[in-house]
CSV table of C-alpha atoms in Angstrom, one decimal:
chain,number,residue,atom,x,y,z
M,16,MET,CA,42.8,25.8,-0.5
M,17,VAL,CA,39.2,26.9,-0.3
M,18,PRO,CA,38.0,26.8,3.3
M,19,LYS,CA,35.1,24.5,4.1
M,20,HIS,CA,32.0,26.2,5.5
M,21,SER,CA,29.5,24.9,7.9
M,22,TYR,CA,26.1,24.2,6.3
M,23,SER,CA,24.5,25.4,9.6
M,24,LEU,CA,25.9,28.9,9.1
M,25,LEU,CA,24.9,29.0,5.4
M,26,PHE,CA,21.3,28.0,6.2
M,27,CYS,CA,21.1,30.4,9.1
M,28,ILE,CA,22.0,33.2,6.7
M,29,PHE,CA,19.4,31.9,4.3
M,30,LEU,CA,16.7,32.0,7.0
M,31,LEU,CA,17.7,35.5,8.1
M,32,LEU,CA,17.4,36.8,4.6
M,33,ASN,CA,14.0,35.3,4.4
M,34,HIS,CA,12.9,36.9,7.7
M,35,HIS,CA,11.8,33.7,9.3
M,36,CYS,CA,14.0,32.6,12.1
M,37,ALA,CA,11.9,32.3,15.2
M,38,THR,CA,11.9,28.8,16.7
M,39,ALA,CA,8.5,27.4,17.6
M,40,THR,CA,7.8,24.6,19.9
M,41,PHE,CA,5.3,22.0,18.7
M,42,ASN,CA,3.7,19.0,20.3
M,43,TYR,CA,5.1,16.5,17.8
M,44,ALA,CA,3.6,13.5,19.7
M,45,ASP,CA,0.1,15.0,19.2
M,46,ALA,CA,0.9,15.7,15.5
M,47,LEU,CA,2.1,12.1,15.1
M,48,GLU,CA,-1.1,10.7,16.6
M,49,LYS,CA,-3.2,12.8,14.3
M,50,SER,CA,-1.1,12.0,11.2
M,51,ILE,CA,-1.8,8.2,11.8
M,52,LEU,CA,-5.5,8.8,12.6
M,53,PHE,CA,-6.0,10.3,9.1
M,54,PHE,CA,-5.6,6.8,7.6
M,55,GLU,CA,-8.7,5.6,9.4
M,56,ALA,CA,-10.7,8.2,7.6
M,57,GLN,CA,-9.3,6.8,4.3
M,58,ARG,CA,-10.3,3.2,4.9
M,59,SER,CA,-12.4,1.3,2.5
M,60,GLY,CA,-14.2,-1.9,3.4
M,61,GLN,CA,-15.7,-3.2,6.6
M,62,LEU,CA,-14.6,-1.0,9.4
M,63,PRO,CA,-13.4,-2.6,12.7
M,64,ALA,CA,-14.8,-2.2,16.2
M,65,THR,CA,-11.6,-0.2,17.0
M,66,GLN,CA,-12.4,2.5,14.3
M,67,ARG,CA,-11.8,5.9,15.9
M,68,VAL,CA,-13.0,8.1,13.0
M,69,THR,CA,-16.6,7.5,13.7
M,70,TRP,CA,-18.2,9.7,11.0
M,71,ARG,CA,-17.0,7.1,8.5
M,72,GLY,CA,-19.0,3.9,7.7
M,73,ASN,CA,-18.5,0.7,5.8
M,74,SER,CA,-18.0,1.1,2.0
M,75,GLY,CA,-17.0,-0.8,-1.1
M,76,LEU,CA,-18.2,-4.1,0.4
M,77,SER,CA,-18.6,-5.7,-3.0
M,78,ASP,CA,-15.4,-4.5,-4.5
M,79,GLY,CA,-14.0,-7.2,-6.8
M,80,SER,CA,-17.2,-9.1,-7.1
M,81,SER,CA,-17.6,-8.2,-10.8
M,82,ASN,CA,-14.4,-10.4,-11.3
M,83,GLN,CA,-15.3,-13.0,-8.7
M,84,VAL,CA,-12.5,-11.8,-6.4
M,85,ASP,CA,-12.3,-10.2,-3.0
M,86,LEU,CA,-10.9,-6.7,-3.2
M,87,VAL,CA,-12.7,-5.3,-0.2
M,88,GLY,CA,-10.5,-3.1,2.0
M,89,GLY,CA,-7.5,-0.8,1.3
M,90,TYR,CA,-7.4,2.9,1.1
M,91,TYR,CA,-9.0,5.7,-0.9
M,92,ASP,CA,-6.0,7.7,-2.1
M,93,ALA,CA,-7.2,11.2,-1.5
M,94,GLY,CA,-10.5,13.1,-1.7
M,95,ASP,CA,-12.3,10.7,-4.1
M,96,ASN,CA,-13.5,7.1,-3.8
M,97,VAL,CA,-11.1,5.3,-6.1
M,98,LYS,CA,-8.6,2.7,-4.9
M,99,PHE,CA,-5.5,3.4,-7.0
M,100,GLY,CA,-2.9,0.6,-6.6
M,101,LEU,CA,0.3,2.6,-7.3
M,102,PRO,CA,-0.1,5.3,-4.7
M,103,MET,CA,-1.7,2.9,-2.3
M,104,ALA,CA,1.4,0.6,-2.5
M,105,PHE,CA,3.8,3.5,-2.1
M,106,THR,CA,1.8,4.7,0.9
M,107,THR,CA,2.1,1.3,2.4
M,108,THR,CA,5.8,1.2,1.7
M,109,MET,CA,6.4,4.6,3.3
M,110,LEU,CA,4.3,3.8,6.4
M,111,ALA,CA,6.3,0.6,6.8
M,112,TRP,CA,9.6,2.4,6.3
M,113,SER,CA,8.5,5.0,8.9
M,114,VAL,CA,7.9,2.2,11.4
M,115,ILE,CA,11.1,0.4,10.5
M,116,GLU,CA,13.3,3.5,11.0
M,117,PHE,CA,11.5,5.4,13.7
M,118,GLY,CA,9.0,2.9,15.3
M,119,ASN,CA,11.1,3.0,18.5
M,120,MET,CA,10.2,6.7,18.9
M,121,MET,CA,6.4,6.2,18.3
M,122,SER,CA,5.7,5.3,22.0
M,123,GLY,CA,2.0,4.8,22.4
M,124,GLN,CA,1.3,5.2,18.6
M,125,LEU,CA,3.3,2.1,17.4
M,126,ASP,CA,0.2,-0.2,17.4
M,127,ASN,CA,-1.8,2.4,15.5
M,128,ALA,CA,1.0,2.8,13.0
M,129,ARG,CA,1.2,-1.0,12.5
M,130,ALA,CA,-2.5,-1.1,12.0
M,131,ALA,CA,-2.2,1.5,9.3
M,132,VAL,CA,0.4,-0.5,7.6
M,133,ARG,CA,-1.6,-3.7,7.9
M,134,TRP,CA,-4.8,-2.1,6.4
M,135,GLY,CA,-2.7,-1.5,3.3
M,136,SER,CA,-0.8,-4.7,3.2
M,137,ASP,CA,-3.9,-6.9,3.8
M,138,TYR,CA,-5.4,-5.4,0.7
M,139,LEU,CA,-2.3,-5.6,-1.4
M,140,LEU,CA,-1.9,-9.3,-0.3
M,141,LYS,CA,-5.4,-10.0,-1.7
M,142,ALA,CA,-4.6,-8.0,-4.9
M,143,ALA,CA,-1.4,-10.0,-5.4
M,144,THR,CA,-2.7,-13.5,-4.8
M,145,ALA,CA,-6.3,-13.5,-6.0
M,146,THR,CA,-5.5,-14.7,-9.6
M,147,PRO,CA,-2.3,-16.4,-10.9
M,148,ASP,CA,-0.1,-14.3,-13.2
M,149,SER,CA,-2.1,-11.2,-12.4
M,150,LEU,CA,-2.1,-8.2,-10.0
M,151,TYR,CA,-5.2,-6.2,-9.3
M,152,VAL,CA,-4.2,-2.6,-9.4
M,153,GLN,CA,-7.4,-0.5,-9.2
M,154,VAL,CA,-11.0,-0.5,-8.2
M,155,ALA,CA,-13.3,2.1,-9.9
M,156,ASP,CA,-13.1,4.2,-13.0
M,157,PRO,CA,-11.9,7.6,-11.9
M,158,ASN,CA,-13.5,9.3,-14.9
M,159,GLN,CA,-16.9,8.1,-13.7
M,160,ASP,CA,-16.1,8.6,-10.0
M,161,HIS,CA,-15.1,12.2,-10.5
M,162,LYS,CA,-18.4,13.0,-12.1
M,163,CYS,CA,-20.0,12.6,-8.7
M,164,TRP,CA,-19.6,14.1,-5.2
M,165,GLU,CA,-20.7,11.3,-3.0
M,166,ARG,CA,-19.9,9.8,0.4
M,167,PRO,CA,-18.0,6.5,0.0
M,168,GLU,CA,-20.9,4.9,1.9
M,169,ASP,CA,-23.3,6.0,-0.8
M,170,MET,CA,-21.3,5.1,-3.9
M,171,ASP,CA,-23.3,4.0,-6.9
M,172,THR,CA,-20.7,4.7,-9.6
M,173,PRO,CA,-19.2,1.6,-11.4
M,174,ARG,CA,-16.7,-0.3,-9.2
M,175,ASN,CA,-14.8,-1.7,-12.2
M,176,VAL,CA,-11.8,-3.8,-11.5
M,177,TYR,CA,-8.5,-3.4,-13.3
M,178,ARG,CA,-5.4,-5.7,-13.4
M,179,VAL,CA,-2.1,-6.1,-15.0
M,180,THR,CA,-1.2,-9.5,-16.5
M,181,THR,CA,1.5,-11.3,-18.5
M,182,GLN,CA,0.0,-9.9,-21.7
M,183,ASN,CA,-0.8,-6.4,-20.3
M,184,PRO,CA,2.1,-5.8,-17.9
M,185,GLY,CA,2.6,-3.2,-15.2
M,186,SER,CA,6.2,-3.6,-13.8
M,187,ASP,CA,5.9,-0.2,-12.1
M,188,VAL,CA,2.8,-0.9,-10.0
M,189,ALA,CA,3.8,-4.6,-9.5
M,190,ALA,CA,7.4,-3.8,-8.3
M,191,GLU,CA,6.0,-1.1,-5.9
M,192,THR,CA,3.5,-3.6,-4.6
M,193,ALA,CA,6.4,-6.0,-4.0
M,194,ALA,CA,8.3,-3.2,-2.2
M,195,ALA,CA,5.3,-2.6,0.0
M,196,LEU,CA,4.8,-6.2,0.9
M,197,ALA,CA,8.5,-6.7,1.6
M,198,ALA,CA,8.7,-3.6,3.8
M,199,ALA,CA,5.5,-4.6,5.7
M,200,SER,CA,7.0,-8.1,6.3
M,201,ILE,CA,9.8,-6.4,8.2
M,202,VAL,CA,7.3,-4.5,10.3
M,203,PHE,CA,5.6,-7.7,11.4
M,204,LYS,CA,8.6,-10.0,11.6
M,205,ASP,CA,8.7,-10.0,15.4
M,206,SER,CA,5.0,-9.4,16.2
M,207,ASP,CA,3.4,-11.8,13.7
M,208,SER,CA,6.0,-14.0,12.1
M,209,ALA,CA,3.4,-16.1,10.1
M,210,TYR,CA,1.9,-13.0,8.6
M,211,SER,CA,5.3,-11.6,7.8
M,212,ALA,CA,6.3,-14.8,6.0
M,213,LYS,CA,3.2,-14.7,4.0
M,214,LEU,CA,3.9,-11.1,3.0
M,215,LEU,CA,7.4,-11.8,2.0
M,216,GLN,CA,6.4,-14.9,-0.1
M,217,ALA,CA,3.9,-12.8,-2.0
M,218,ALA,CA,6.4,-10.0,-2.4
M,219,THR,CA,8.9,-12.4,-4.0
M,220,LYS,CA,6.3,-13.7,-6.5
M,221,VAL,CA,5.0,-10.2,-7.4
M,222,PHE,CA,8.5,-9.0,-8.0
M,223,ASP,CA,9.3,-11.9,-10.3
M,224,PHE,CA,6.1,-11.1,-12.2
M,225,ALA,CA,7.1,-7.5,-12.5
M,226,ASP,CA,10.6,-8.3,-13.7
M,227,ARG,CA,9.7,-11.2,-16.0
M,228,TYR,CA,6.8,-9.4,-17.8
M,229,ARG,CA,8.1,-5.9,-18.3
M,230,GLY,CA,6.1,-2.9,-19.3
M,231,SER,CA,4.4,0.2,-17.8
M,232,TYR,CA,0.9,0.0,-16.4
M,233,SER,CA,0.2,3.4,-18.0
M,234,ASP,CA,0.5,1.7,-21.4
M,235,SER,CA,-1.7,-1.2,-20.4
M,236,LEU,CA,-4.5,0.7,-18.7
M,237,ASN,CA,-4.3,4.1,-20.4
M,238,SER,CA,-7.1,6.5,-19.5
M,239,VAL,CA,-8.2,4.7,-16.2
M,240,VAL,CA,-4.8,5.6,-14.7
M,241,CYS,CA,-3.7,8.6,-16.7
M,242,PRO,CA,-3.6,11.5,-16.1
M,243,PHE,CA,-4.4,10.6,-12.5
M,244,TYR,CA,-1.4,8.3,-11.6
M,245,CYS,CA,0.5,7.9,-14.8
M,246,SER,CA,3.9,6.3,-14.4
M,247,TYR,CA,5.8,9.2,-15.8
M,248,SER,CA,9.2,7.9,-14.6
M,249,GLY,CA,8.7,4.5,-16.2
M,250,TYR,CA,9.2,1.2,-14.4
M,251,HIS,CA,13.0,1.0,-14.0
M,252,ASP,CA,13.0,2.9,-10.8
M,253,GLU,CA,10.4,0.6,-9.2
M,254,LEU,CA,12.3,-2.6,-10.3
M,255,LEU,CA,15.4,-1.4,-8.4
M,256,TRP,CA,13.3,-0.1,-5.5
M,257,GLY,CA,11.5,-3.4,-5.2
M,258,ALA,CA,14.7,-5.5,-5.4
M,259,SER,CA,16.2,-3.3,-2.7
M,260,TRP,CA,13.4,-3.9,-0.4
M,261,LEU,CA,13.4,-7.6,-1.0
M,262,HIS,CA,17.2,-7.6,-0.4
M,263,ARG,CA,16.6,-5.9,3.0
M,264,ALA,CA,13.6,-8.0,4.0
M,265,SER,CA,14.8,-11.4,2.9
M,266,GLU,CA,18.6,-11.2,3.1
M,267,ASP,CA,18.5,-13.5,0.0
M,268,THR,CA,21.8,-13.0,-1.8
M,269,SER,CA,20.0,-13.3,-5.2
M,270,TYR,CA,18.6,-9.8,-4.7
M,271,MET,CA,22.1,-8.4,-4.1
M,272,SER,CA,23.2,-10.1,-7.3
M,273,TYR,CA,20.2,-8.6,-9.1
M,274,ILE,CA,21.0,-5.1,-7.8
M,275,GLN,CA,24.6,-5.4,-8.9
M,276,SER,CA,23.8,-6.9,-12.3
M,277,ASN,CA,20.9,-4.5,-13.1
M,278,GLY,CA,21.7,-1.4,-11.2
M,279,HIS,CA,23.4,0.5,-14.0
M,280,THR,CA,20.5,-0.2,-16.5
M,281,LEU,CA,17.9,0.7,-13.9
M,282,GLY,CA,19.3,4.0,-12.9
M,283,ALA,CA,21.8,3.5,-10.1
M,284,GLU,CA,24.2,6.1,-11.5
M,285,ASP,CA,21.5,8.7,-12.4
M,286,ASP,CA,21.1,11.8,-10.2
M,287,ASP,CA,17.6,12.6,-9.5
M,288,TYR,CA,16.2,15.3,-7.2
M,289,SER,CA,12.6,14.3,-6.4
M,290,PHE,CA,11.0,11.4,-4.5
M,291,SER,CA,7.3,10.6,-4.8
M,292,TRP,CA,4.7,7.9,-5.5
M,293,ASP,CA,6.0,8.0,-9.1
M,294,ASP,CA,9.7,8.3,-8.9
M,295,LYS,CA,11.6,6.1,-6.5
M,296,ARG,CA,15.2,6.7,-7.6
M,297,VAL,CA,16.4,8.9,-4.7
M,298,GLY,CA,14.6,6.7,-2.2
M,299,THR,CA,16.4,3.7,-3.5
M,300,LYS,CA,19.7,5.3,-3.2
M,301,VAL,CA,19.2,6.3,0.4
M,302,LEU,CA,17.8,2.9,1.2
M,303,LEU,CA,20.8,1.1,-0.3
M,304,SER,CA,23.3,3.6,1.1
M,305,LYS,CA,22.7,2.0,4.5
M,306,GLY,CA,24.4,-1.1,3.2
M,307,PHE,CA,27.6,0.8,2.5
M,308,LEU,CA,27.5,3.1,5.5
M,309,GLN,CA,26.6,0.5,8.1
M,310,ASN,CA,27.7,-2.8,6.6
M,311,ARG,CA,30.5,-1.6,4.4
M,312,ILE,CA,29.1,-3.3,1.3
M,313,ASP,CA,31.4,-1.8,-1.4
M,314,ALA,CA,29.0,-2.5,-4.2
M,315,PHE,CA,26.6,0.0,-2.6
M,316,GLU,CA,29.1,2.9,-2.4
M,317,VAL,CA,27.7,4.3,-5.6
M,318,TYR,CA,24.3,4.8,-3.9
M,319,LYS,CA,26.0,6.7,-1.1
M,320,VAL,CA,27.7,9.0,-3.6
M,321,HIS,CA,24.4,9.8,-5.4
M,322,SER,CA,22.6,10.2,-2.1
M,323,ASP,CA,25.2,12.8,-1.2
M,324,ASN,CA,24.5,14.6,-4.5
M,325,TYR,CA,20.8,14.6,-3.7
M,326,ILE,CA,21.4,16.1,-0.2
M,327,CYS,CA,23.7,18.7,-1.7
M,328,SER,CA,21.0,19.8,-4.1
M,329,LEU,CA,18.9,20.7,-1.0
M,330,VAL,CA,21.5,22.8,0.9
M,331,PRO,CA,21.3,26.5,0.2
M,332,GLY,CA,24.7,28.0,-0.6
M,333,SER,CA,26.5,24.8,-1.3
M,334,ASN,CA,28.0,23.4,-4.4
M,335,GLY,CA,25.3,21.4,-6.1
M,336,PHE,CA,22.4,23.4,-4.7
M,337,GLN,CA,19.5,23.4,-7.1
M,338,SER,CA,16.3,23.5,-5.1
M,339,GLN,CA,13.7,26.2,-4.8
M,340,TYR,CA,12.4,27.4,-1.4
M,341,THR,CA,9.6,29.8,-0.8
M,342,PRO,CA,10.3,33.1,0.9
M,343,GLY,CA,9.1,31.4,4.1
M,344,GLY,CA,11.6,28.6,3.7
M,345,LEU,CA,9.4,25.7,2.4
M,346,LEU,CA,10.9,23.4,-0.2
M,347,PHE,CA,9.0,23.9,-3.4
M,348,LYS,CA,8.8,21.3,-6.2
M,349,GLY,CA,5.4,21.9,-7.9
M,350,SER,CA,2.1,23.7,-7.8
M,351,ASP,CA,0.0,20.5,-7.5
M,352,SER,CA,0.1,19.1,-4.0
M,353,ASN,CA,3.6,20.4,-3.2
M,354,LEU,CA,3.7,19.1,0.3
M,355,GLN,CA,3.9,15.5,-1.0
M,356,TYR,CA,7.5,16.3,-2.1
M,357,VAL,CA,8.2,18.1,1.2
M,358,THR,CA,7.1,15.2,3.4
M,359,CYS,CA,9.0,12.7,1.3
M,360,THR,CA,12.2,14.8,1.3
M,361,THR,CA,11.9,15.3,5.0
M,362,PHE,CA,11.7,11.6,5.6
M,363,LEU,CA,14.8,11.0,3.5
M,364,LEU,CA,16.8,13.7,5.2
M,365,LEU,CA,16.1,12.1,8.6
M,366,THR,CA,16.7,8.6,7.5
M,367,TYR,CA,20.0,9.5,5.8
M,368,ALA,CA,20.9,11.4,9.0
M,369,LYS,CA,20.3,8.2,10.9
M,370,TYR,CA,22.5,6.2,8.6
M,371,LEU,CA,25.3,8.8,8.7
M,372,THR,CA,25.1,9.1,12.5
M,373,ALA,CA,25.6,5.3,12.9
M,374,ASN,CA,28.7,5.6,10.8
M,375,GLY,CA,30.0,8.9,12.1
M,376,GLY,CA,29.9,10.2,8.5
M,377,SER,CA,29.3,13.5,6.9
M,378,ILE,CA,28.7,14.9,3.4
M,379,SER,CA,31.0,17.1,1.4
M,380,CYS,CA,29.2,19.5,-0.9
M,381,GLY,CA,32.2,21.1,-2.5
M,382,SER,CA,33.6,23.5,0.1
M,383,THR,CA,30.6,22.9,2.4
M,384,THR,CA,30.6,20.1,5.0
M,385,VAL,CA,27.1,18.9,5.9
M,386,SER,CA,26.6,16.7,9.0
M,387,SER,CA,23.8,14.6,10.1
M,388,LYS,CA,22.8,17.4,12.6
M,389,ASP,CA,22.5,19.7,9.6
M,390,LEU,CA,20.1,17.3,7.8
M,391,ILE,CA,18.0,17.1,10.9
M,392,SER,CA,17.9,20.9,11.2
M,393,LEU,CA,16.8,21.2,7.6
M,394,ALA,CA,14.1,18.5,8.1
M,395,LYS,CA,12.8,20.3,11.2
M,396,LYS,CA,12.5,23.5,9.3
M,397,GLN,CA,10.1,21.7,6.9
M,398,VAL,CA,8.2,19.9,9.6
M,399,ASP,CA,7.7,23.1,11.6
M,400,TYR,CA,6.6,25.0,8.5
M,401,ILE,CA,3.9,22.4,7.9
M,402,LEU,CA,2.8,22.6,11.5
M,403,GLY,CA,2.4,26.3,11.6
M,404,GLN,CA,5.7,28.1,11.6
M,405,ASN,CA,5.2,29.9,8.3
M,406,PRO,CA,4.3,33.4,7.0
M,407,ALA,CA,0.6,32.6,7.1
M,408,GLY,CA,0.7,31.4,10.6
M,409,THR,CA,-1.4,28.4,9.7
M,410,SER,CA,-1.0,24.7,10.1
M,411,TYR,CA,-1.4,22.6,7.0
M,412,MET,CA,-2.4,19.6,9.1
M,413,VAL,CA,-6.2,19.6,9.7
M,414,GLY,CA,-7.0,19.6,13.4
M,415,PHE,CA,-3.5,20.6,14.5
M,416,GLY,CA,-2.9,24.0,16.1
M,417,ASN,CA,-5.3,27.0,16.3
M,418,ARG,CA,-5.6,27.6,12.6
M,419,TYR,CA,-5.8,25.1,9.8
M,420,PRO,CA,-7.7,24.4,6.6
M,421,LEU,CA,-11.5,24.1,7.0
M,422,HIS,CA,-12.6,23.6,3.4
M,423,VAL,CA,-10.8,20.4,2.6
M,424,HIS,CA,-11.3,18.9,-0.9
M,425,HIS,CA,-12.6,15.5,0.4
M,426,ARG,CA,-15.9,13.9,-0.3
M,427,GLY,CA,-16.5,12.1,3.0
M,428,SER,CA,-15.3,15.0,5.1
M,429,SER,CA,-17.3,17.7,3.2
M,430,LEU,CA,-20.7,15.8,3.1
M,431,PRO,CA,-22.9,15.2,6.2
M,432,ALA,CA,-22.0,12.0,8.0
M,433,LEU,CA,-24.5,9.1,7.9
M,434,ARG,CA,-25.3,9.5,11.5
M,435,ASP,CA,-26.4,13.1,10.8
M,436,HIS,CA,-28.0,12.5,7.4
M,437,PRO,CA,-29.0,8.8,7.2
M,438,GLY,CA,-30.7,9.3,3.8
M,439,ARG,CA,-28.7,8.8,0.7
M,440,ILE,CA,-27.1,11.8,-1.0
M,441,SER,CA,-27.0,11.2,-4.7
M,442,CYS,CA,-24.2,11.8,-7.2
M,443,ASN,CA,-25.3,15.2,-8.3
M,444,ASP,CA,-26.9,16.4,-5.1
M,445,GLY,CA,-23.5,16.2,-3.4
M,446,PHE,CA,-22.1,19.0,-5.4
M,447,GLN,CA,-23.9,21.6,-3.3
M,448,TYR,CA,-21.5,20.6,-0.5
M,449,LEU,CA,-18.4,20.9,-2.8
M,450,TYR,CA,-19.3,24.5,-3.7
M,451,SER,CA,-20.6,25.4,-0.2
M,452,GLY,CA,-18.7,28.1,1.7
M,453,SER,CA,-19.3,26.4,5.0
M,454,PRO,CA,-16.5,24.5,6.7
M,455,ASN,CA,-16.4,20.7,6.3
M,456,PRO,CA,-18.9,19.2,8.8
M,457,ASN,CA,-16.5,16.2,9.5
M,458,SER,CA,-13.0,17.3,10.5
M,459,LEU,CA,-10.5,15.2,8.7
M,460,VAL,CA,-8.1,15.2,11.6
M,461,GLY,CA,-4.4,14.6,10.8
M,462,ALA,CA,-4.8,15.2,7.0
M,463,ILE,CA,-2.0,17.2,5.4
M,464,VAL,CA,-3.3,19.1,2.4
M,465,GLY,CA,-1.5,20.0,-0.8
M,466,GLY,CA,-0.2,23.2,0.7
M,467,PRO,CA,0.9,26.7,-0.3
M,468,ASP,CA,2.3,28.0,-3.6
M,469,SER,CA,5.8,29.2,-4.4
M,470,GLY,CA,5.1,32.5,-2.7
M,471,ASP,CA,3.7,30.9,0.5
M,472,GLY,CA,0.1,31.8,-0.6
M,473,PHE,CA,-2.8,29.5,0.2
M,474,SER,CA,-6.5,29.6,-0.6
M,475,ASP,CA,-8.7,27.6,1.7
M,476,ASP,CA,-11.2,26.8,-1.0
M,477,ARG,CA,-12.7,23.3,-1.3
M,478,ASN,CA,-12.7,23.6,-5.1
M,479,ASN,CA,-8.9,24.4,-5.0
M,480,TYR,CA,-7.8,20.8,-5.1
M,481,ARG,CA,-4.2,21.6,-5.9
M,482,GLN,CA,-3.9,23.2,-2.4
M,483,THR,CA,-6.7,21.7,-0.3
M,484,GLU,CA,-6.8,18.0,-1.2
M,485,PRO,CA,-5.1,15.6,1.2
M,486,ALA,CA,-3.6,12.3,0.2
M,487,THR,CA,-2.3,9.2,1.9
M,488,TYR,CA,1.1,9.5,0.3
M,489,ILE,CA,1.5,13.0,1.7
M,490,ASN,CA,0.9,11.7,5.3
M,491,ALA,CA,2.8,8.4,5.1
M,492,PRO,CA,6.4,9.7,5.1
M,493,PHE,CA,5.4,12.4,7.6
M,494,VAL,CA,4.5,9.7,10.1
M,495,GLY,CA,8.2,8.8,10.3
M,496,ALA,CA,9.4,12.4,10.4
M,497,LEU,CA,7.0,13.2,13.3
M,498,ALA,CA,8.0,10.1,15.1
M,499,PHE,CA,11.6,11.3,15.0
M,500,PHE,CA,10.8,14.7,16.5
M,501,ALA,CA,8.4,13.2,19.0
M,502,GLY,CA,11.3,11.2,20.2
M,503,ASN,CA,13.7,14.2,20.0
M,504,PRO,CA,11.5,17.2,20.8
M,505,ASN,CA,14.4,19.5,21.8
M,506,VAL,CA,16.2,19.5,18.5
M,507,ARG,CA,16.5,23.0,17.2
M,508,HIS,CA,17.0,24.4,13.7
């Protein structure tokens, strides 16, 4: 019989071989506060009196008017001034999931986290209910927006409105919107039951629309969403994801029936090793595994099995290992904004650890036994790398630590604030700030940038968008991860 090995020992050896074993101590509560603050810098619309990022001003106040609908509000996804529905909905889902799983560890930041969720869910609610049999999924043509380097407060590029309909469907973006509304309804169930009920009702209708009129929004909207946020994974993953969130939010048995009847077709038995704004398969498996681990719902055992396969793929030295790590120990999935995959993976590790702990369970990766503590240890390694424990000795969260990116690929942050330069800065005049070697005049506190390459290399260059552009969907899952470590600051890896 092959002896079982401890994952902890294997990963310790892995870290020793990579010369990066010192344990740093970070102020996770401070990082949590800053990670949530970032969302205020991404706000579109009429800013509230409580706005803390004061270099931002009102913007996009006529969004939707070209179609006689109100689409004011929501978030700009990254460093531009477009409101993309698919990543915005995923951001809202992940912010909500962060609050659901780890809100009790957020201490004084819980209200700010809820406000971040609500800024997204308010907009999605408008987008979902403005016109029957339609979902508004985008404001602005990115091809035109990207020709300018402008503050959102100065925008004069076309604010075209795009939607999916029964004739031009978008099951992917619609089902993700349903997931976001359903997850947000859980967040507000106790604090604002009327709003929660409204969110859940809208989620139910949007999901029915997504399921009844099937098709990818990439096919319906073409060049205004591709190559920016093409639905490369198709829409099956979002349908199962959306149904899973509605099952959790509503406790309506019809969603259990839907998952059981459609799970096989929609990818329940597929192994997948990446979780992002595009591909929800692994996230769905972890979400549904809770039903088996904590409620012993036998129909969900398959999701626990495939969640285990995903975890094993991340564990160095175990059977099933197939991930890439940088020499400094960072999970590496791709050269464009790699930290989006790291933050999503970290969130899933901690959430699955929580589900396992409640059940006293563990994972068998061949001859390697992996416990919930091991998952937390691996997650902490990733969190600490982002916060500064890495070969470069730099934090990849703006405003955290002594060294962090100063030339962030972000229009509002890189251009002078309205209070400092009240006069309008035109489309083309803004490019002098893009190419300037000076640090951004407005610190985008809390933003996590795209991050280093496969060799831990990073170029702090504003024009290097692959590494220096932040995004809401990088931060959203990290909010949950930071909340966990803020509540458990003495965990070691």
